[in-house]
Coordinates of C-alpha atoms in Angstrom, one line a residue:
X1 CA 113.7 203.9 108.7
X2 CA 116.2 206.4 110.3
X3 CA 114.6 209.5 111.2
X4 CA 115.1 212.3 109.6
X5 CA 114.2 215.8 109.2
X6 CA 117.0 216.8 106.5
X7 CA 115.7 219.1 104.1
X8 CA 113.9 217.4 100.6
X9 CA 117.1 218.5 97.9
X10 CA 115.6 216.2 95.0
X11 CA 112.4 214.8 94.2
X12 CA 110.4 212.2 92.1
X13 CA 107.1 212.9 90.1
X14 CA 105.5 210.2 88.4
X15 CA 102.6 211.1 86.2
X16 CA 102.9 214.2 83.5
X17 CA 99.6 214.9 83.4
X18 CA 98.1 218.1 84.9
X19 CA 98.4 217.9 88.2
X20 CA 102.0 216.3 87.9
X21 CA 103.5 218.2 85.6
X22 CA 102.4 221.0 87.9
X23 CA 103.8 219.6 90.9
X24 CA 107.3 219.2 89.4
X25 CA 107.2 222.9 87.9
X26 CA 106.5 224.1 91.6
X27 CA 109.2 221.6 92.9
X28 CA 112.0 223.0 90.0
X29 CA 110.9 227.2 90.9
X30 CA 112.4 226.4 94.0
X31 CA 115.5 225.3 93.1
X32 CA 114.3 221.2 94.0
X33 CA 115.9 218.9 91.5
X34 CA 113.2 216.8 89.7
X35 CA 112.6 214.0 88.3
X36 CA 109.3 214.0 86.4
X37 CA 108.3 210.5 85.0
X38 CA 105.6 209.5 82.8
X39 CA 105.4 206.0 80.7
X40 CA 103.9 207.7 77.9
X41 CA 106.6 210.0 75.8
X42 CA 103.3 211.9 74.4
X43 CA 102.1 213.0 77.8
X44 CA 105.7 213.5 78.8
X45 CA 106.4 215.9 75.7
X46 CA 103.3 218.1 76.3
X47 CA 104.3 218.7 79.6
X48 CA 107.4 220.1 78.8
X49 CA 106.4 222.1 76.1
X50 CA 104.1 223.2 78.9
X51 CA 106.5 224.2 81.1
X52 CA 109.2 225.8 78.5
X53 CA 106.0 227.8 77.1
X54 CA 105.0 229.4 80.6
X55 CA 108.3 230.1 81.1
X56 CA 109.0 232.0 78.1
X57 CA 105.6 234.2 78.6
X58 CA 107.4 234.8 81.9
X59 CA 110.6 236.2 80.6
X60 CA 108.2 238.2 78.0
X61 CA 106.1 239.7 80.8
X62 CA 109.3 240.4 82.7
X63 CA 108.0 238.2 85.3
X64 CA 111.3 236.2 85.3
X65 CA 114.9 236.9 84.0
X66 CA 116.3 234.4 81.3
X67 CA 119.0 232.9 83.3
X68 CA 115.8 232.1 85.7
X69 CA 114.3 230.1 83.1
X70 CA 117.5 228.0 82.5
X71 CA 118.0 227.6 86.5
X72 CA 114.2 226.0 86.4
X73 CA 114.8 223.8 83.4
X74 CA 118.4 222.8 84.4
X75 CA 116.5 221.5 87.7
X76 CA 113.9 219.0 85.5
X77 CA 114.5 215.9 84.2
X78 CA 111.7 214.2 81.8
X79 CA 112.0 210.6 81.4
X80 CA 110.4 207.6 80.7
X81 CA 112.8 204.9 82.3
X82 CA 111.7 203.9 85.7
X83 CA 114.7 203.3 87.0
X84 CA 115.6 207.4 87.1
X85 CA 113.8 207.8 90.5
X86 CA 116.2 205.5 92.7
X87 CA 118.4 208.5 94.1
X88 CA 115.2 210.9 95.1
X89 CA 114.5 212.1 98.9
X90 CA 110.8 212.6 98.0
X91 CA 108.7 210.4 95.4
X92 CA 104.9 211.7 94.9
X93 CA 102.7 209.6 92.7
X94 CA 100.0 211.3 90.6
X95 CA 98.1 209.0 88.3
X96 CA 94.6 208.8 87.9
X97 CA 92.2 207.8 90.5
X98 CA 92.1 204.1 90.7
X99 CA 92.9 202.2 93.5
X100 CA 94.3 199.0 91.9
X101 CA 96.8 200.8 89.6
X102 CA 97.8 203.0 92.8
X103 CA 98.8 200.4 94.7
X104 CA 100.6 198.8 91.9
X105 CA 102.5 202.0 91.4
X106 CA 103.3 202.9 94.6
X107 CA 104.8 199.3 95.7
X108 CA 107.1 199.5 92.3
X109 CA 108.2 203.1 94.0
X110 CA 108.9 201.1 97.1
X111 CA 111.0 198.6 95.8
X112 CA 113.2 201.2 93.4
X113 CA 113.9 203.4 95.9
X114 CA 116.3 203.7 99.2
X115 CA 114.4 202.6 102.4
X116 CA 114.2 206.3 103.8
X117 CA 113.0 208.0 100.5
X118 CA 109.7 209.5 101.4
X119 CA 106.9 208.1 99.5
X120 CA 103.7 209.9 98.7
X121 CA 100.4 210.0 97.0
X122 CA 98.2 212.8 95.8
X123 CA 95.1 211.1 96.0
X124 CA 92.2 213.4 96.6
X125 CA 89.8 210.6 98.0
X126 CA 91.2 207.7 98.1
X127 CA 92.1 205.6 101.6
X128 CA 95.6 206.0 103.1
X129 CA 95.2 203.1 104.8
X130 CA 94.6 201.3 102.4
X131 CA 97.4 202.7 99.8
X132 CA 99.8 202.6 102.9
X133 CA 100.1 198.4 102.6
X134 CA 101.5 198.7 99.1
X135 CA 104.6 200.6 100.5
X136 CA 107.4 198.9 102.7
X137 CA 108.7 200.5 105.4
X138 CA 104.8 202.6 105.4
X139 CA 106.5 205.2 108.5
X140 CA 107.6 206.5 105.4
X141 CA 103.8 206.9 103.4
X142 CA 102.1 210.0 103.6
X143 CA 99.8 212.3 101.4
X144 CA 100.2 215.2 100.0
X145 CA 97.3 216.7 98.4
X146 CA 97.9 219.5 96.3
X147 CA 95.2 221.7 94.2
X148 CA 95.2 222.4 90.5
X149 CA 97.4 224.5 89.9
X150 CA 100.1 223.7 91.9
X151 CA 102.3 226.2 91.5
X152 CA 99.7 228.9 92.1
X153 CA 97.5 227.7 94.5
X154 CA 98.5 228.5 98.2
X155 CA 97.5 225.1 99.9
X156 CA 98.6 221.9 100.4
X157 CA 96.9 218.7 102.5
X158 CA 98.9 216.6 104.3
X159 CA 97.5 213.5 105.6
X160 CA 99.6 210.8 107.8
X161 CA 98.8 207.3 107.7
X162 CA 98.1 204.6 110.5
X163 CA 102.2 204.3 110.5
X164 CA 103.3 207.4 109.2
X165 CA 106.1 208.4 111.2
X166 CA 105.8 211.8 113.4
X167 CA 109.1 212.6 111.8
X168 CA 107.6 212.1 107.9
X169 CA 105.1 214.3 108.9
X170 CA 107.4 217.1 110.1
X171 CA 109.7 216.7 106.9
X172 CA 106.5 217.0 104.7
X173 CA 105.9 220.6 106.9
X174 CA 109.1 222.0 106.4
X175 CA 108.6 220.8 102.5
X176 CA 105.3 222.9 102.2
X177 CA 107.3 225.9 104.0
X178 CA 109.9 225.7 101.6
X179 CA 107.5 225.5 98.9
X180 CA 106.0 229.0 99.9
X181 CA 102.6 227.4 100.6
X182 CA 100.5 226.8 103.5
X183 CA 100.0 223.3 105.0
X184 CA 96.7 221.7 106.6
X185 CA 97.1 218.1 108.4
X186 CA 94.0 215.8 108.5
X187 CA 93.5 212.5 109.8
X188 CA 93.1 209.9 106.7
X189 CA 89.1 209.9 106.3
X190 CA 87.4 210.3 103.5
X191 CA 88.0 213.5 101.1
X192 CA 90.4 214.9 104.0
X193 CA 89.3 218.6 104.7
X194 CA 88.8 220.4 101.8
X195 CA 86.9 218.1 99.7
X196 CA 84.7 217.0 102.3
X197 CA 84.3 220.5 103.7
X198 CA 83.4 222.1 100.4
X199 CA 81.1 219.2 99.3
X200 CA 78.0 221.0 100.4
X201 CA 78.5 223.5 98.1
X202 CA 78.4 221.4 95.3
X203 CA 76.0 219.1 96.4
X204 CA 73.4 222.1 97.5
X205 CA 74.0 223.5 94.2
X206 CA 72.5 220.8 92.3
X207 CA 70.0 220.3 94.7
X208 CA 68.5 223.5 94.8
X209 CA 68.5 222.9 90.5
X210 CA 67.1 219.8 91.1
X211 CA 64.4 220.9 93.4
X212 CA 63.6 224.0 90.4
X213 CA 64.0 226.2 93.5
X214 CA 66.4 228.4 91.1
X215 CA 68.0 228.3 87.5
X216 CA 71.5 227.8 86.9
X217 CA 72.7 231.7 87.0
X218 CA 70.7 232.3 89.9
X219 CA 71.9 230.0 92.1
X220 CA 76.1 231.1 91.1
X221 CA 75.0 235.0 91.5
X222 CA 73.1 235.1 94.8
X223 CA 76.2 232.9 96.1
X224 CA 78.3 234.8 94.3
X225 CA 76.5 238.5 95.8
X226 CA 75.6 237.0 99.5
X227 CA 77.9 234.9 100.6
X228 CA 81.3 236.6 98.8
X229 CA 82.2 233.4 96.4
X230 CA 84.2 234.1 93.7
X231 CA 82.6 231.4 91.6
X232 CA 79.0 229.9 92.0
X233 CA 78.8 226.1 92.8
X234 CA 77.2 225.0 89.1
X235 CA 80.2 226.9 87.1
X236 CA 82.6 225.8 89.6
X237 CA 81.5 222.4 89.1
X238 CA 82.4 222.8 84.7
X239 CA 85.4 224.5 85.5
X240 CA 86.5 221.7 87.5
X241 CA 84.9 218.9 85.1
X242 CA 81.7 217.3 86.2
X243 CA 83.0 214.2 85.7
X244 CA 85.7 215.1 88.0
X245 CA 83.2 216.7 91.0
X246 CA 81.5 213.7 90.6
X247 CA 83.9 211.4 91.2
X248 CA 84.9 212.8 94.3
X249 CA 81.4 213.5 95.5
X250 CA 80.3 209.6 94.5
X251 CA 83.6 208.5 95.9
X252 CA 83.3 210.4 100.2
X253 CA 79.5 208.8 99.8
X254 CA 80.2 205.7 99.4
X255 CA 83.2 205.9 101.9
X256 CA 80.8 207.6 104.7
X257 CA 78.9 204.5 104.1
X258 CA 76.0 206.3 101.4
X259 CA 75.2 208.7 104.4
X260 CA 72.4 211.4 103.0
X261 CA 74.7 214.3 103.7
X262 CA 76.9 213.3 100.8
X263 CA 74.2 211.3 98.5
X264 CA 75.8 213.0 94.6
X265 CA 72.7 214.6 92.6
X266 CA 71.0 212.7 89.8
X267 CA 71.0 215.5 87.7
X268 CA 75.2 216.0 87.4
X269 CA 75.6 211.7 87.2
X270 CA 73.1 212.3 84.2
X271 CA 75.5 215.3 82.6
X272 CA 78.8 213.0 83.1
X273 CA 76.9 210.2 81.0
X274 CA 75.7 212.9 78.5
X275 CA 79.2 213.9 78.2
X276 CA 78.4 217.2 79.2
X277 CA 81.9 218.0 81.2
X278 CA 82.4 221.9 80.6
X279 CA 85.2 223.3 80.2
X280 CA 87.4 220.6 79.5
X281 CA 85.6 219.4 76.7
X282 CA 83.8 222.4 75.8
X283 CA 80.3 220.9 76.2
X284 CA 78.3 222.2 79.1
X285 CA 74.9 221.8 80.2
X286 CA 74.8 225.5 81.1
X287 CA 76.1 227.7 78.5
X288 CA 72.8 228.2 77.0
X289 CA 71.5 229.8 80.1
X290 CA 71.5 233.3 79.9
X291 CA 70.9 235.8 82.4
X292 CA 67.3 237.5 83.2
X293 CA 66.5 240.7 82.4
X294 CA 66.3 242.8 86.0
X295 CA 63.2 242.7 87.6
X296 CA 60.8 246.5 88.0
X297 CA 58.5 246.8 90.4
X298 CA 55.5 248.2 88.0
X299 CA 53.6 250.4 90.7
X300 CA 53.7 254.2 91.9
X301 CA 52.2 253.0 95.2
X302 CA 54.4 254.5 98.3
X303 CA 55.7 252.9 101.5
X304 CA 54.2 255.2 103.7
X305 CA 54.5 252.9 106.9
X306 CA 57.6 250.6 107.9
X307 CA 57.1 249.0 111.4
X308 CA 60.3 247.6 112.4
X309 CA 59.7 244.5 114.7
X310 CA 63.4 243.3 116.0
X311 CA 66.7 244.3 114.8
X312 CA 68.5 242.3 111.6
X313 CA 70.9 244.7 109.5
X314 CA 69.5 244.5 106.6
X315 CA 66.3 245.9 107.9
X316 CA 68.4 249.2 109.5
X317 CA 70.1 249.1 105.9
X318 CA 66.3 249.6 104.3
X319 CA 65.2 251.8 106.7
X320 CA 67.7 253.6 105.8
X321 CA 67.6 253.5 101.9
X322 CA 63.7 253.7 102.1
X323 CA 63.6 257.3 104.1
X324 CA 65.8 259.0 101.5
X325 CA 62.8 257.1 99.2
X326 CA 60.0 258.4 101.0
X327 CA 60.8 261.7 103.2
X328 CA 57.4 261.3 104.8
X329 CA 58.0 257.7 105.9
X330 CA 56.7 256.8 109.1
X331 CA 58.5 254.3 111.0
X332 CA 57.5 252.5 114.0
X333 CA 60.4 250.5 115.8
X334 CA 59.0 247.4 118.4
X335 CA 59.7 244.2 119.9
X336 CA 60.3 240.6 117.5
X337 CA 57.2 239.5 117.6
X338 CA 56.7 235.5 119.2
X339 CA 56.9 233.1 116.9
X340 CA 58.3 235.3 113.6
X341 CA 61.3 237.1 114.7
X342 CA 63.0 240.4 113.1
X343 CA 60.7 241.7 110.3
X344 CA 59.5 244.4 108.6
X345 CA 55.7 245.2 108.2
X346 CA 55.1 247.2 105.3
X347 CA 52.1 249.9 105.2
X348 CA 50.5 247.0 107.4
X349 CA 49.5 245.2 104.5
X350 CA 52.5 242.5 103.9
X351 CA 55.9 241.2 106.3
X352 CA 59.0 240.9 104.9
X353 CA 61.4 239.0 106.5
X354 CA 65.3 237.5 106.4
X355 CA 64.5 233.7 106.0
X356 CA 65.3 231.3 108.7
X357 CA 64.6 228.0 107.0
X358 CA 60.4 229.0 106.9
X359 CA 58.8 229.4 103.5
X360 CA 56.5 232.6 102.6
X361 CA 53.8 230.5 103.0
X362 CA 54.4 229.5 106.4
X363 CA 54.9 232.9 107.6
X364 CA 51.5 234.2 105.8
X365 CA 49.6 231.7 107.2
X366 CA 50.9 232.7 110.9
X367 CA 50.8 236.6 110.0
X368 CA 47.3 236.6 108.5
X369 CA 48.7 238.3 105.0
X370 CA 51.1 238.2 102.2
X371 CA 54.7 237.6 103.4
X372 CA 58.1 237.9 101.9
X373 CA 61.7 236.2 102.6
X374 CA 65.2 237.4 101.5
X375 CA 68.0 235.3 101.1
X376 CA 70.4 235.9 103.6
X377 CA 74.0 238.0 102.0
X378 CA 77.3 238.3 104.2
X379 CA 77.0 242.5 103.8
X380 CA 73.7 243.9 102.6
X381 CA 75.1 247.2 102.2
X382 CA 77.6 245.9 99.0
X383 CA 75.1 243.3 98.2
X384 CA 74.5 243.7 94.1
X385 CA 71.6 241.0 93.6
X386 CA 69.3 238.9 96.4
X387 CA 66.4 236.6 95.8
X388 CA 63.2 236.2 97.6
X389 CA 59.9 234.9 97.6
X390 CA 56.5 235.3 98.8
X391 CA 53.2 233.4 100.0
X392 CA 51.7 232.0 96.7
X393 CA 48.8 233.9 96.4
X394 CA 50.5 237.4 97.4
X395 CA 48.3 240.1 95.4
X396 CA 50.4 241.9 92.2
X397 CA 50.4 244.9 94.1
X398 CA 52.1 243.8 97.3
X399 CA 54.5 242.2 95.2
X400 CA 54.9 245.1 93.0
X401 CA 55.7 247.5 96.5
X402 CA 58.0 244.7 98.0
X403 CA 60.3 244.6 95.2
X404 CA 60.0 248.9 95.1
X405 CA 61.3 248.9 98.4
X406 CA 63.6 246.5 98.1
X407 CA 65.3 248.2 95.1
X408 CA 66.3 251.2 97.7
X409 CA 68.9 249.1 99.0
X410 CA 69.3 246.1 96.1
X411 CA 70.1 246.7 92.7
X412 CA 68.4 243.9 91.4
X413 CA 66.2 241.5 93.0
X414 CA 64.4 238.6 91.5
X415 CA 61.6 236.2 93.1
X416 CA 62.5 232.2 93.1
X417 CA 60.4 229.6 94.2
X418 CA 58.9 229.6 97.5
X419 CA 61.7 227.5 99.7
X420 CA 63.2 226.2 102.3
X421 CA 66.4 228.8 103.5
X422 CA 66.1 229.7 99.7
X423 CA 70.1 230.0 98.4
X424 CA 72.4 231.5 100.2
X425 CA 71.4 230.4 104.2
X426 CA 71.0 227.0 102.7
X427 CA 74.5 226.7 101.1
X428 CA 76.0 228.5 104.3
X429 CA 74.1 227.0 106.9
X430 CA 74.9 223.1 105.5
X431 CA 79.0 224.2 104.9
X432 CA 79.1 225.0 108.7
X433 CA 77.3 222.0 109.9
X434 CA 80.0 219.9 107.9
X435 CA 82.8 222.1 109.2
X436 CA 81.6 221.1 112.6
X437 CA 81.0 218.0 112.3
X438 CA 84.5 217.1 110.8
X439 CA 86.2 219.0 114.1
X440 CA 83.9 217.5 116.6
X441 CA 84.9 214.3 115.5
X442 CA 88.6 215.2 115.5
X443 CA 89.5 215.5 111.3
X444 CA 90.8 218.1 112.0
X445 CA 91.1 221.9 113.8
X446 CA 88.4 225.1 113.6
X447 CA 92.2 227.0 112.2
X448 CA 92.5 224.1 109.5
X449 CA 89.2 224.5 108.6
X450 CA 89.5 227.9 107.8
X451 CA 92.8 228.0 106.5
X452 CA 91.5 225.3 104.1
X453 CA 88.5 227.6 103.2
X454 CA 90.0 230.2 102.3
X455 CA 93.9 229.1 101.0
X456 CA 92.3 225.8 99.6
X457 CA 89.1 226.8 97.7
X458 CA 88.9 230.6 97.5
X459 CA 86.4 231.0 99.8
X460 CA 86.3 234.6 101.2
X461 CA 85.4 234.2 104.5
X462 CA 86.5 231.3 106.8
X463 CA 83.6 228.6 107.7
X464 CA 84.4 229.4 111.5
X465 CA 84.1 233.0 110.2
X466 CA 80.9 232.4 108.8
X467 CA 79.4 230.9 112.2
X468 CA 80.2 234.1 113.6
X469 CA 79.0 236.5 110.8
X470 CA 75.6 234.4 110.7
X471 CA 75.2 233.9 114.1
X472 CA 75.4 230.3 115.7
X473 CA 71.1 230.9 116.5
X474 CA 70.5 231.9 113.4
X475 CA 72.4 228.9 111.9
X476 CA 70.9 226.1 114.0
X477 CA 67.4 227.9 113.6
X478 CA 67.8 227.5 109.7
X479 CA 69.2 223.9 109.5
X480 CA 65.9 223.0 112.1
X481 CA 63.8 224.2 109.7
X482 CA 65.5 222.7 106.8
X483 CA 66.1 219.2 108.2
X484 CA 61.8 219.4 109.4
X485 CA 60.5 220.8 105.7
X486 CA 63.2 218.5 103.2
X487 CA 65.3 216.0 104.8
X488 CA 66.0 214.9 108.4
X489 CA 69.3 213.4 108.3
X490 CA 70.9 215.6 105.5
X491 CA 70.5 218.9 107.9
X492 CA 70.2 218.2 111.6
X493 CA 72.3 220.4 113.3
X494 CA 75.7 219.3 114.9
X495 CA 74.4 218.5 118.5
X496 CA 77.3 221.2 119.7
X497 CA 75.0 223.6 118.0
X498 CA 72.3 222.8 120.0
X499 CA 74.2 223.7 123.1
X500 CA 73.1 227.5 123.1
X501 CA 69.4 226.7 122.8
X502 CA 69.5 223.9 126.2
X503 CA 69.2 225.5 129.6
X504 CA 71.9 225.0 131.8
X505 CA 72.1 222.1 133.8
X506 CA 71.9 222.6 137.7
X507 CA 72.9 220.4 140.7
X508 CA 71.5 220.6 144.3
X509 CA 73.7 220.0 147.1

């Protein structure tokens, strides 16, 4: 194939479903003639009574002008003959996720088209490699993974092949630039970045369900409240379709050869063969959950002593809240003690501390009396709702007091079981050992990772962003204690997270 890096002035979409049909309305806003091919006429109607309808709510919301609607329309082309695609610089195939009828489809693209039209594939999880040996000429095979919905979200994946020519690469670039969107490019493993980088939050949200460490609304609002997600993990998962997540989820496992890290959850294979999907079919396993009633602390007991052991910012942040509580508060500040780091003794009956992977009960039984651990939140100060637990046999009145204080600085708190990194340092903590893991072993950049986070799926914060609002001690502390208390392989720390906690190494002359 000639290289090239001429601009991509007509393209080929076959597949009208959702994430096609969305493809080819991004590729006709700017100004791309289109081809958009489906086998079914059924499919092929819907989607452009799809598109005509979004464009007329456009030109009602003044979004658009009229002529702008006929400019997009005048660039589409809906057929159902094969043969229309021959003349296109760009051919993507969408169709469902099965390997066979991929490769099938994408060696008829081959032979239709000239020899230096670009062919590509949206497959979410799929191999490249593998897809790559259906295509003649494969320099000119790449993927291009876009998210649903393609003409809104800002992100695009693009993921060369063994023989992916530098040039196809560097045409697929400009393409995404063109587009208005932002491109990531991963090496062809399994679930490329986002998918495989995200997967923890999925997988941890089930877990922790699983485990009855949390109910459903718990588990999306401390997420949600802590670590700045603008949807939990559980209702994510409906919106998306579990059958969907799951797919994907099964799909990386069993191409990282079943490691633990990425083992789906019994509980959402057991919703997909219920038929329990959400949104898309309307039937969802958590719509009858509703949530609890905030949580009073029933006492008139005072904190009339906070001793301060350590510095954390959400103890400044209730030392602060607690003296315009208390006027009279004493309040002693001194060292972290050995062995429990920053807490908070209160009226020197009961600790509370931010957890590190350590239950309550661990911490009571090295303290001597009750103890308490919050969930770790992003910015306390703004932070709406936080869980935390205590010892199991803390007395009603220390309970009562903890959640008194606490309410100073949190509007509503609620107790969860008694475990490991509870929520939120769980979730965060296992989404930056991924992230570092997939860099260390060269999928791709710490700048794709976080453009990926935040352009791909939403996320707030980047992941490299989160190391450093979390602290990289803090981080490996809590994945120790979670890979010692629930599963050894699923969260050892990265060994380059290790590398704060070794002493340097010295030489003598």
């Amino acid at each position: 194939m000639a290289e090239s890096n001429a601009a991509i002035q007509s393209a080929a979409i076959i597949g009208a479903g959702t994430m096609g049909r969305g493809i080819a309305y991004l590729f006709a806003q700017k100004g791309i003639r289109t081809v958009l091919y489906n086998r079914n006429g059924n499919t092929l109607n819907q989607a452009r009574e799809y598109i005509a309808q979004d464009l007329n709510k456009k030109v009602e919301q003044g979004k658009i002008a009229l002529q702008d609607k006929g400019a997009v329309l005048a660039n589409l082309v809906f057929t159902s003959v094969f043969e229309t695609i021959a003349d296109s610089d760009l051919v993507i195939e969408t169709i469902a996720e099965q390997e066979q009828t991929k490769l099938e489809v994408l060696a008829a693209i081959a032979a239709a088209v000239k020899p230096d039209t670009l062919i590509a594939t949206n497959t979410s999880s799929l191999s490249l490699n593998k897809l790559a040996t259906a295509v003649t000429h494969s320099e000119r095979f790449i993927g291009l993974h876009f998210f649903n919905p393609a003409p809104l979200m800002k992100l695009i994946e693009i993921i060369p092949a063994y023989f992916t020519a530098r040039a196809t690469t560097e045409r697929c670039r400009q393409l995404v630039a063109a587009l208005g969107k932002r491109d990531v490019v991963c090496q062809a493993t399994p679930g490329f970045i986002v998918n495989r980088m995200a997967r923890p939050y999925y997988l941890e949200g089930f877990r922790l369900l699983e485990e009855h460490v949390a109910r459903a609304p718990q588990i999306d609002r401390a997420l949600k409240a802590g670590g700045h997600f603008r949807m939990g993990p559980l209702e994510l998962t409906d919106f998306i379709g579990q059958d969907i997540n799951y797919q994907v989820s099964r799909q990386i496992w069993q191409d990282m050869q079943y490691d633990p890290r990425y083992t789906p959850g019994h509980l959402q294979r057991s919703l997909v063969d219920a038929g329990l999907l959400g949104k898309k079919n309307g039937r969802s396993y958590f719509a009858a959950e509703e949530n609890a009633l905030p949580v009073t602390a029933a006492t008139d007991a005072d904190v009339e002593t906070l001793r301060v052991y350590g510095e954390h910012p959400f103890f400044t942040l209730l030392q602060q809240r607690a003296a315009l509580q208390w006027p009279r508060l004493r309040v002693e500040q001194r060292p972290a003690l050995p062995g429990l780091g920053p807490a908070v003794q209160i009226n020197e009956a009961f600790t509370v501390s931010v957890t590190d992977g350590r239950t309550a009960s661990q911490l009571a039984e090295l303290t001597a009396a009750d103890a308490f651990v919050v969930d770790v939140a992003l910015n306390y100060a703004d932070t709406a709702y936080l869980v935390a637990a205590h010892n199991r046999h803390a007395s009603a009145a220390n309970k009562a007091l903890f959640l008194r204080l606490l309410h100073t600085a949190i509007p509503q708190v609620e107790f969860i079981k008694d475990s490991p990194a509870l929520i939120v340092a769980r979730v965060l903590s296992s989404l930056i050992n991924e992230s570092v893991i997939m860099v260390e072993s060269g999928v791709c950049s710490r700048e794709d990772i976080n453009v990926a986070a935040v352009a791909g799926v939403n996320y707030a914060d980047g992941i490299f962003g989160l190391l450093d609002s979390l602290g990289e001690k803090n981080v490996r502390t809590t994945l120790s204690n979670l890979a010692q208390l629930l599963h050894a392989a699923r969260y050892a720390p990265h060994y380059t997270l290790l590398h704060a906690a070794q002493p340097a190494l010295t030489t003598t002359p």
